[in-house]
Amino acid sequence: MLTKRENDILKLIVEQYIKLAKPVSSNLICKRLKCSSATVRSEMKALEEIGLLEKTHTSSGRVPSEKGYRYYVDNLMEIKKMKAEDMLKLQRIFKNQELVLSDCISKSLQLISDMTSYTTVILGSSSHDNLLKKIEVIPIDEANMTVIVVTDKGHVEHKTISLEDVSQKEIEKTVSLINNLIIGTPIDEVSTKLEFEVKPIIGKYVDQHEQIYNAFYHVFSDFTENNHVNVVGKNKFLELPEFADINKIKEIYNKLDDKETLRRITEKRATETDDGDDSSHNIEIYIGEENQIDDDVTIIKTTYKTKTDEGTIAIIGPKRMEYDRVVNMLEFIKENIEK
Amino acid sequence: MLTKRENDILKLIVEQYIKLAKPVSSNLICKRLKCSSATVRSEMKALEEIGLLEKTHTSSGRVPSEKGYRYYVDNLMEIKKMKAEDMLKLQRIFKNQELVLSDCISKSLQLISDMTSYTTVILGSSSHDNLLKKIEVIPIDEANMTVIVVTDKGHVEHKTISLEDVSQKEIEKTVSLINNLIIGTPIDEVSTKLEFEVKPIIGKYVDQHEQIYNAFYHVFSDFTENNHVNVVGKNKFLELPEFADINKIKEIYNKLDDKETLRRITEKRATETDDGDDSSHNIEIYIGEENQIDDDVTIIKTTYKTKTDEGTIAIIGPKRMEYDRVVNMLEFIKENIEK
DNA sequence: GTTTAGCACTACTAATTTATGAGTGCTAAA
DNA sequence: TTTAGCACTCATAAATTAGTAGTGCTAAAC
């Protein structure tokens, strides 16, 4: 257990480093505490020995270690309410009756990215618990038609497909067969069901069944694959001194472009102790090596769940993130989404 | 008019600079031409005097000026056929019966971005010449429903909206009114028509018309605004030495994220002479200041038009782009799209 | 009158030096 | 336990040096 003064010093160092991204000197600290720089220095040394602080070189000031950030987040951080003005802006988005929920979410995370200068990520509900509600085919011209698929929760997917030399009648027959046979099927089982239950029947009753079957099959598999991801404000990384190196940027951007990597954001960290969980509000914090994406970033995330939708929203920034602000913002957004 | 040898030298310099991004020396050139470096030097000087070449400092080799690139593109460049292997890969995309046209386009431009290391942009057809074909409403639960709008060319837009305390009946009435009144209207006139022709009528026949009207109004205006843009391979800029500076990257990325800036890519350059047009195939080339986006890039673009769709595809790279390859690829893609 | 060899000159690059200063650690006195 | 004082370290920036890849020019060679 740390002494009161050690806590104070650590807190000051973390907060100062978050602000300026420069190693923090004993002098700067001693000005805010009523003691001499020498005293602070020996305390700092102690904190370094237990691994909460680090030096960049022998005679530099101190920088928080990952363990230091973790300790700060778990024990020292006081959650910081948003400026009234910012809160208002966010509320305005959610109060705007003209916006659909999904638009509210993306707009608000866009705003958060701007307010904080960090990158935000929305990982939409994979639609795995949606049930197939309806399919519909709209003819465009002789050879083309648009297939529309709707789920019970209101997700829509569509695709324009070409079928050559297939009669309108046959298509209609197929549509009504599908509508009869697999409505109500969970969307991620549709492909299988289509193959094993519908295909044999189409084969019997519909001419040119191969072509038609293929067309529909691909529309459905598209549906299952698309779990919408939205990364907002990637450019913010370009503002941060810790990412001033073009190669570091390349590394981060490649990760942020990779669906598989992003999906990993949704995973809970499997750790011994506390799951990165910020006790109170289901906000999870993954600092540096704690996250699965990149050792130089921190990810703060939460999940939301509404009647029609669920997903994960995350904020990605440097390890010296403004934890106190970001946690508060995420809490706020989560609340607003869920009501 | 330039002499044969001047042309040869200019061509060599441009091509060499495209390859290595380093100022080209007289020595390097004289090895490939049967004359001494001194001769080359005096020729280079002449070319510099007419503004086709530039120096980076007093004793550096030469670099093509924008005018130099332009001259190269207009007079010296020989279009370079793709490697058979690359051509095959592209063809495979277009021959794949399982893919819709729009998927072919994005997949092939993804591939081109990888093959060339440049960024590609697809500016989809704004749907302005689409006609409204159908609207449909699918109830989700008591308060929510999904509105689907389809145009005659098979574009689909949808949105889940919330309406509190509005009866199903009233909504159905509205839908059938809209379907009766404005089917066949060009999509970008729908909003106006909705306001001046439909609203008054809804007002008369439908209870709670304000709420319902508003909901629909916003679905339609969304439709008009979404003209789909797709920027592929932005990260490629990070590989190019001319964009090694983080601030330059920031500048470019901000532009590539800005819809308005991107829209400008579709505009034809309004110039005195030749419109940047590569005479033969409707491939347009805009070098540096010739383009509206950024002085340090070249944009090579073309437009395509099919029965159901039209749009612009563009390739954005450094001024020392591999013009000969890119032009050929764009021609190839354009052809494939259009058939 | 082109072409070329030869040479003086320029300025980029990388390595080395120098100076400055912001920071620490340690010791001994308060 | 705290603090003043001092030696020491190392990053940063500026200045120096050396090397070299390139040019421009001139005068001779073709």
mmCIF file of N, CA, C and O in Angstrom, chain A residues 292-326:
data_model
loop_
_atom_site.group_PDB
_atom_site.id
_atom_site.type_symbol
_atom_site.label_atom_id
_atom_site.label_comp_id
_atom_site.label_asym_id
_atom_site.label_seq_id
_atom_site.Cartn_x
_atom_site.Cartn_y
_atom_site.Cartn_z
ATOM 1 N N GLN A 292 -5.443 -6.157 -27.016
ATOM 2 C CA GLN A 292 -5.033 -7.109 -28.041
ATOM 3 C C GLN A 292 -4.642 -6.420 -29.337
ATOM 4 O O GLN A 292 -4.377 -7.076 -30.336
ATOM 5 N N ILE A 293 -4.663 -5.120 -29.326
ATOM 6 C CA ILE A 293 -4.479 -4.409 -30.582
ATOM 7 C C ILE A 293 -3.057 -3.882 -30.744
ATOM 8 O O ILE A 293 -2.354 -4.247 -31.666
ATOM 9 N N ASP A 294 -2.637 -3.042 -29.841
ATOM 10 C CA ASP A 294 -1.315 -2.442 -29.993
ATOM 11 C C ASP A 294 -0.811 -1.997 -28.624
ATOM 12 O O ASP A 294 -1.550 -1.396 -27.847
ATOM 13 N N ASP A 295 0.451 -2.291 -28.360
ATOM 14 C CA ASP A 295 1.004 -2.004 -27.038
ATOM 15 C C ASP A 295 1.082 -0.520 -26.717
ATOM 16 O O ASP A 295 1.242 -0.141 -25.562
ATOM 17 N N ASP A 296 0.987 0.310 -27.728
ATOM 18 C CA ASP A 296 1.132 1.738 -27.468
ATOM 19 C C ASP A 296 -0.190 2.474 -27.321
ATOM 20 O O ASP A 296 -0.203 3.696 -27.228
ATOM 21 N N VAL A 297 -1.282 1.763 -27.339
ATOM 22 C CA VAL A 297 -2.558 2.462 -27.187
ATOM 23 C C VAL A 297 -3.318 1.937 -25.975
ATOM 24 O O VAL A 297 -3.038 0.856 -25.461
ATOM 25 N N THR A 298 -4.251 2.756 -25.549
ATOM 26 C CA THR A 298 -5.206 2.313 -24.539
ATOM 27 C C THR A 298 -6.575 2.249 -25.199
ATOM 28 O O THR A 298 -6.909 3.100 -26.036
ATOM 29 N N ILE A 299 -7.340 1.239 -24.843
ATOM 30 C CA ILE A 299 -8.693 1.129 -25.366
ATOM 31 C C ILE A 299 -9.670 1.196 -24.206
ATOM 32 O O ILE A 299 -9.521 0.467 -23.225
ATOM 33 N N ILE A 300 -10.594 2.093 -24.302
ATOM 34 C CA ILE A 300 -11.651 2.165 -23.296
ATOM 35 C C ILE A 300 -12.946 1.843 -24.014
ATOM 36 O O ILE A 300 -13.250 2.436 -25.043
ATOM 37 N N LYS A 301 -13.680 0.894 -23.498
ATOM 38 C CA LYS A 301 -14.846 0.481 -24.261
ATOM 39 C C LYS A 301 -16.027 0.134 -23.362
ATOM 40 O O LYS A 301 -15.891 -0.025 -22.149
ATOM 41 N N THR A 302 -17.148 0.023 -23.968
ATOM 42 C CA THR A 302 -18.322 -0.454 -23.271
ATOM 43 C C THR A 302 -19.245 -1.091 -24.292
ATOM 44 O O THR A 302 -19.041 -0.943 -25.497
ATOM 45 N N THR A 303 -20.214 -1.814 -23.815
ATOM 46 C CA THR A 303 -21.185 -2.377 -24.738
ATOM 47 C C THR A 303 -22.545 -1.767 -24.436
ATOM 48 O O THR A 303 -22.795 -1.304 -23.331
ATOM 49 N N TYR A 304 -23.385 -1.758 -25.444
ATOM 50 C CA TYR A 304 -24.730 -1.260 -25.199
ATOM 51 C C TYR A 304 -25.719 -2.288 -25.724
ATOM 52 O O TYR A 304 -25.381 -3.131 -26.558
ATOM 53 N N LYS A 305 -26.894 -2.193 -25.238
ATOM 54 C CA LYS A 305 -27.909 -3.154 -25.653
ATOM 55 C C LYS A 305 -29.260 -2.463 -25.602
ATOM 56 O O LYS A 305 -29.651 -1.902 -24.583
ATOM 57 N N THR A 306 -29.957 -2.487 -26.711
ATOM 58 C CA THR A 306 -31.310 -1.933 -26.725
ATOM 59 C C THR A 306 -32.236 -3.013 -27.238
ATOM 60 O O THR A 306 -31.796 -4.115 -27.551
ATOM 61 N N LYS A 307 -33.474 -2.665 -27.354
ATOM 62 C CA LYS A 307 -34.428 -3.649 -27.821
ATOM 63 C C LYS A 307 -34.046 -4.188 -29.194
ATOM 64 O O LYS A 307 -34.096 -5.369 -29.465
ATOM 65 N N THR A 308 -33.633 -3.281 -30.079
ATOM 66 C CA THR A 308 -33.409 -3.703 -31.458
ATOM 67 C C THR A 308 -31.950 -3.914 -31.811
ATOM 68 O O THR A 308 -31.631 -4.299 -32.926
ATOM 69 N N ASP A 309 -31.061 -3.641 -30.903
ATOM 70 C CA ASP A 309 -29.691 -3.508 -31.362
ATOM 71 C C ASP A 309 -28.735 -3.734 -30.204
ATOM 72 O O ASP A 309 -29.067 -3.490 -29.047
ATOM 73 N N GLU A 310 -27.549 -4.206 -30.498
ATOM 74 C CA GLU A 310 -26.512 -4.196 -29.488
ATOM 75 C C GLU A 310 -25.158 -4.085 -30.152
ATOM 76 O O GLU A 310 -25.012 -4.383 -31.339
ATOM 77 N N GLY A 311 -24.187 -3.629 -29.394
ATOM 78 C CA GLY A 311 -22.886 -3.453 -29.993
ATOM 79 C C GLY A 311 -21.870 -2.963 -28.988
ATOM 80 O O GLY A 311 -22.146 -2.867 -27.800
ATOM 81 N N THR A 312 -20.697 -2.686 -29.495
ATOM 82 C CA THR A 312 -19.608 -2.217 -28.646
ATOM 83 C C THR A 312 -19.169 -0.858 -29.153
ATOM 84 O O THR A 312 -19.089 -0.643 -30.351
ATOM 85 N N ILE A 313 -18.903 0.055 -28.231
ATOM 86 C CA ILE A 313 -18.256 1.282 -28.656
ATOM 87 C C ILE A 313 -16.958 1.427 -27.890
ATOM 88 O O ILE A 313 -16.872 1.094 -26.715
ATOM 89 N N ALA A 314 -15.952 1.875 -28.577
ATOM 90 C CA ALA A 314 -14.625 1.927 -27.968
ATOM 91 C C ALA A 314 -13.931 3.219 -28.329
ATOM 92 O O ALA A 314 -14.189 3.791 -29.391
ATOM 93 N N ILE A 315 -13.082 3.658 -27.444
ATOM 94 C CA ILE A 315 -12.264 4.833 -27.730
ATOM 95 C C ILE A 315 -10.812 4.398 -27.654
ATOM 96 O O ILE A 315 -10.399 3.753 -26.696
ATOM 97 N N ILE A 316 -10.093 4.719 -28.704
ATOM 98 C CA ILE A 316 -8.698 4.296 -28.774
ATOM 99 C C ILE A 316 -7.801 5.520 -28.797
ATOM 100 O O ILE A 316 -7.973 6.404 -29.621
ATOM 101 N N GLY A 317 -6.866 5.567 -27.887
ATOM 102 C CA GLY A 317 -5.962 6.703 -27.849
ATOM 103 C C GLY A 317 -4.628 6.277 -27.292
ATOM 104 O O GLY A 317 -4.374 5.087 -27.135
ATOM 105 N N PRO A 318 -3.783 7.238 -27.001
ATOM 106 C CA PRO A 318 -2.468 6.901 -26.458
ATOM 107 C C PRO A 318 -2.638 6.392 -25.032
ATOM 108 O O PRO A 318 -3.695 6.572 -24.431
ATOM 109 N N LYS A 319 -1.600 5.781 -24.509
ATOM 110 C CA LYS A 319 -1.700 5.296 -23.132
ATOM 111 C C LYS A 319 -1.922 6.453 -22.166
ATOM 112 O O LYS A 319 -2.578 6.299 -21.151
ATOM 113 N N ARG A 320 -1.407 7.612 -22.531
ATOM 114 C CA ARG A 320 -1.655 8.778 -21.669
ATOM 115 C C ARG A 320 -2.985 9.434 -22.057
ATOM 116 O O ARG A 320 -3.075 10.622 -22.308
ATOM 117 N N MET A 321 -3.983 8.616 -22.118
ATOM 118 C CA MET A 321 -5.325 9.115 -22.417
ATOM 119 C C MET A 321 -5.883 9.916 -21.258
ATOM 120 O O MET A 321 -5.494 9.702 -20.121
ATOM 121 N N GLU A 322 -6.815 10.759 -21.561
ATOM 122 C CA GLU A 322 -7.508 11.432 -20.468
ATOM 123 C C GLU A 322 -8.570 10.491 -19.924
ATOM 124 O O GLU A 322 -9.766 10.658 -20.184
ATOM 125 N N TYR A 323 -8.114 9.547 -19.145
ATOM 126 C CA TYR A 323 -9.003 8.496 -18.647
ATOM 127 C C TYR A 323 -10.256 9.061 -17.985
ATOM 128 O O TYR A 323 -11.363 8.600 -18.223
ATOM 129 N N ASP A 324 -10.030 10.075 -17.162
ATOM 130 C CA ASP A 324 -11.159 10.594 -16.387
ATOM 131 C C ASP A 324 -12.274 11.145 -17.275
ATOM 132 O O ASP A 324 -13.454 10.906 -17.029
ATOM 133 N N ARG A 325 -11.880 11.857 -18.327
ATOM 134 C CA ARG A 325 -12.908 12.399 -19.220
ATOM 135 C C ARG A 325 -13.581 11.294 -20.030
ATOM 136 O O ARG A 325 -14.800 11.255 -20.169
ATOM 137 N N VAL A 326 -12.734 10.438 -20.590
ATOM 138 C CA VAL A 326 -13.249 9.456 -21.528
ATOM 139 C C VAL A 326 -14.236 8.509 -20.852
ATOM 140 O O VAL A 326 -15.289 8.195 -21.400
#
